[in-house]
Amino acid sequence: VQLVESGGGLVQAGGSLRLSCSASGFAFDTYAIGWFRQAPGKGREEKGIACFVSSDGGTVFADSVKDRFTISSDKVKNTIDLQMNNLKPEDTGTYYCAADHAIVAGRLCQAQAFDTWGQGTRVTVSS
């Protein structure tokens, strides 16, 4: 079971990036998926940036990214994508994808509820 994130990079404020989380060894369609951020010099945030419940399409977003970020799934590719628009310097950090078979993890969108993690992809937003 493995998660691999991709799509990070350097972008100017106001720009967009699309992060992708690819799963191997299991199918996303019965899992809860979360995206979490670790800002430079800080620990990983306990509350997720965005979470998604594959079985019913339910989503949870942090207040700081509502109306800017969206999350979507591609069942054929077995990926979960995080579309980030109107990026701000405070969005800078390493973004981690996480998965858990328990739907409640996606409802809570808390890091401690997820048991499978990727290695992260770095996002830098310049002002």
Short mmCIF file of C-alpha atoms in Angstrom, two decimals:
data_model
loop_
_atom_site.label_atom_id
_atom_site.label_comp_id
_atom_site.label_asym_id
_atom_site.label_seq_id
_atom_site.Cartn_x
_atom_site.Cartn_y
_atom_site.Cartn_z
CA VAL A 1 0.00 0.00 0.00
CA GLN A 2 1.59 3.23 -1.13
CA LEU A 3 0.64 6.85 -1.76
CA VAL A 4 2.67 9.12 -4.01
CA GLU A 5 2.07 12.84 -4.33
CA SER A 6 3.02 14.92 -7.34
CA GLY A 7 2.39 18.35 -8.81
CA GLY A 8 4.15 20.59 -6.35
CA GLY A 9 6.34 23.47 -7.43
CA LEU A 10 7.00 27.18 -7.34
CA VAL A 11 4.21 29.57 -8.28
CA GLN A 12 3.54 33.25 -7.87
CA ALA A 13 0.77 34.48 -5.61
CA GLY A 14 -2.53 34.30 -7.42
CA GLY A 15 -1.43 31.33 -9.47
CA SER A 16 -2.66 27.74 -9.47
CA LEU A 17 -1.27 24.27 -8.93
CA ARG A 18 -2.85 20.86 -9.16
CA LEU A 19 -1.57 18.22 -6.77
CA SER A 20 -2.21 14.58 -7.44
CA CYS A 21 -2.20 11.65 -5.03
CA SER A 22 -1.72 8.28 -6.66
CA ALA A 23 -2.46 5.04 -4.85
CA SER A 24 -1.00 1.62 -5.40
CA GLY A 25 -2.04 -1.52 -3.65
CA PHE A 26 -5.60 -0.39 -2.98
CA ALA A 27 -8.45 1.43 -4.65
CA PHE A 28 -9.51 4.86 -3.46
CA ASP A 29 -13.19 4.23 -4.02
CA THR A 30 -13.76 2.81 -0.54
CA TYR A 31 -11.39 5.08 1.34
CA ALA A 32 -11.28 8.48 2.95
CA ILE A 33 -8.54 10.73 1.58
CA GLY A 34 -7.00 13.77 3.14
CA TRP A 35 -4.53 16.47 2.18
CA PHE A 36 -2.44 17.94 4.96
CA ARG A 37 0.14 20.70 5.01
CA GLN A 38 3.39 21.28 6.84
CA ALA A 39 4.60 24.85 6.68
CA PRO A 40 8.36 25.49 6.62
CA GLY A 41 9.84 25.20 10.08
CA LYS A 42 6.61 23.92 11.60
CA GLY A 43 5.05 20.59 12.32
CA ARG A 44 2.41 19.04 10.14
CA GLU A 45 -0.96 20.60 10.76
CA GLU A 46 -3.38 18.35 12.58
CA LYS A 47 -6.38 19.67 10.72
CA GLY A 48 -6.50 18.80 7.07
CA ILE A 49 -6.53 21.22 4.19
CA ALA A 50 -9.12 19.11 2.41
CA CYS A 51 -10.66 15.70 2.90
CA PHE A 52 -12.75 13.52 0.65
CA VAL A 53 -14.94 10.49 1.24
CA SER A 54 -14.94 8.42 -1.92
CA SER A 55 -18.11 6.46 -1.20
CA ASP A 56 -20.38 9.51 -1.18
CA GLY A 57 -18.21 12.33 -2.51
CA GLY A 58 -18.36 14.21 0.78
CA THR A 59 -15.74 16.90 1.24
CA VAL A 60 -14.34 18.95 4.08
CA PHE A 61 -12.21 22.03 3.57
CA ALA A 62 -10.23 24.19 5.96
CA ASP A 63 -11.64 27.71 6.23
CA SER A 64 -8.39 29.11 4.87
CA VAL A 65 -8.84 27.37 1.51
CA LYS A 66 -12.59 27.34 1.00
CA ASP A 67 -13.58 28.83 -2.36
CA ARG A 68 -9.97 28.44 -3.57
CA PHE A 69 -9.28 24.70 -3.42
CA THR A 70 -11.26 21.81 -4.79
CA ILE A 71 -10.76 18.06 -4.51
CA SER A 72 -11.69 15.44 -7.06
CA SER A 73 -11.15 11.78 -7.78
CA ASP A 74 -10.34 9.81 -10.90
CA LYS A 75 -11.38 6.22 -10.38
CA VAL A 76 -9.75 5.04 -13.60
CA LYS A 77 -6.36 6.48 -12.68
CA ASN A 78 -6.95 5.82 -8.96
CA THR A 79 -5.88 9.35 -8.07
CA ILE A 80 -7.20 12.09 -5.85
CA ASP A 81 -6.40 15.60 -7.06
CA LEU A 82 -6.26 18.85 -5.14
CA GLN A 83 -6.79 21.87 -7.37
CA MET A 84 -5.37 24.96 -5.72
CA ASN A 85 -6.35 28.32 -7.14
CA ASN A 86 -5.55 31.90 -6.11
CA LEU A 87 -2.58 30.66 -4.12
CA LYS A 88 -1.21 32.80 -1.32
CA PRO A 89 2.27 32.85 0.25
CA GLU A 90 0.77 31.33 3.40
CA ASP A 91 -0.16 28.25 1.36
CA THR A 92 3.55 27.44 1.13
CA GLY A 93 4.53 24.09 2.58
CA THR A 94 4.86 20.40 2.00
CA TYR A 95 1.56 18.78 1.15
CA TYR A 96 0.88 15.24 2.22
CA CYS A 97 -1.77 12.89 0.99
CA ALA A 98 -3.25 10.42 3.46
CA ALA A 99 -5.74 7.59 3.23
CA ASP A 100 -7.79 5.55 5.64
CA HIS A 101 -10.41 2.88 5.13
CA ALA A 102 -12.61 4.43 7.84
CA ILE A 103 -15.05 6.99 6.45
CA VAL A 104 -14.97 8.85 9.76
CA ALA A 105 -11.41 9.91 8.95
CA GLY A 106 -12.70 11.88 6.00
CA ARG A 107 -15.46 13.44 8.09
CA LEU A 108 -13.12 14.50 10.88
CA CYS A 109 -10.28 15.51 8.55
CA GLN A 110 -7.77 15.14 11.36
CA ALA A 111 -4.28 13.76 10.76
CA GLN A 112 -4.48 11.30 13.64
CA ALA A 113 -7.39 9.54 11.97
CA PHE A 114 -5.36 8.53 8.90
CA ASP A 115 -3.05 5.54 8.83
CA THR A 116 -1.43 5.65 5.38
CA TRP A 117 0.71 8.58 4.25
CA GLY A 118 2.66 9.69 1.23
CA GLN A 119 6.07 11.33 1.28
CA GLY A 120 4.78 14.79 0.41
CA THR A 121 5.21 17.31 -2.37
CA ARG A 122 6.52 20.81 -1.83
CA VAL A 123 4.56 23.90 -2.76
CA THR A 124 6.16 27.34 -2.70
CA VAL A 125 4.12 30.46 -3.33
CA SER A 126 6.12 33.61 -3.88
CA SER A 127 4.72 37.07 -3.18
#
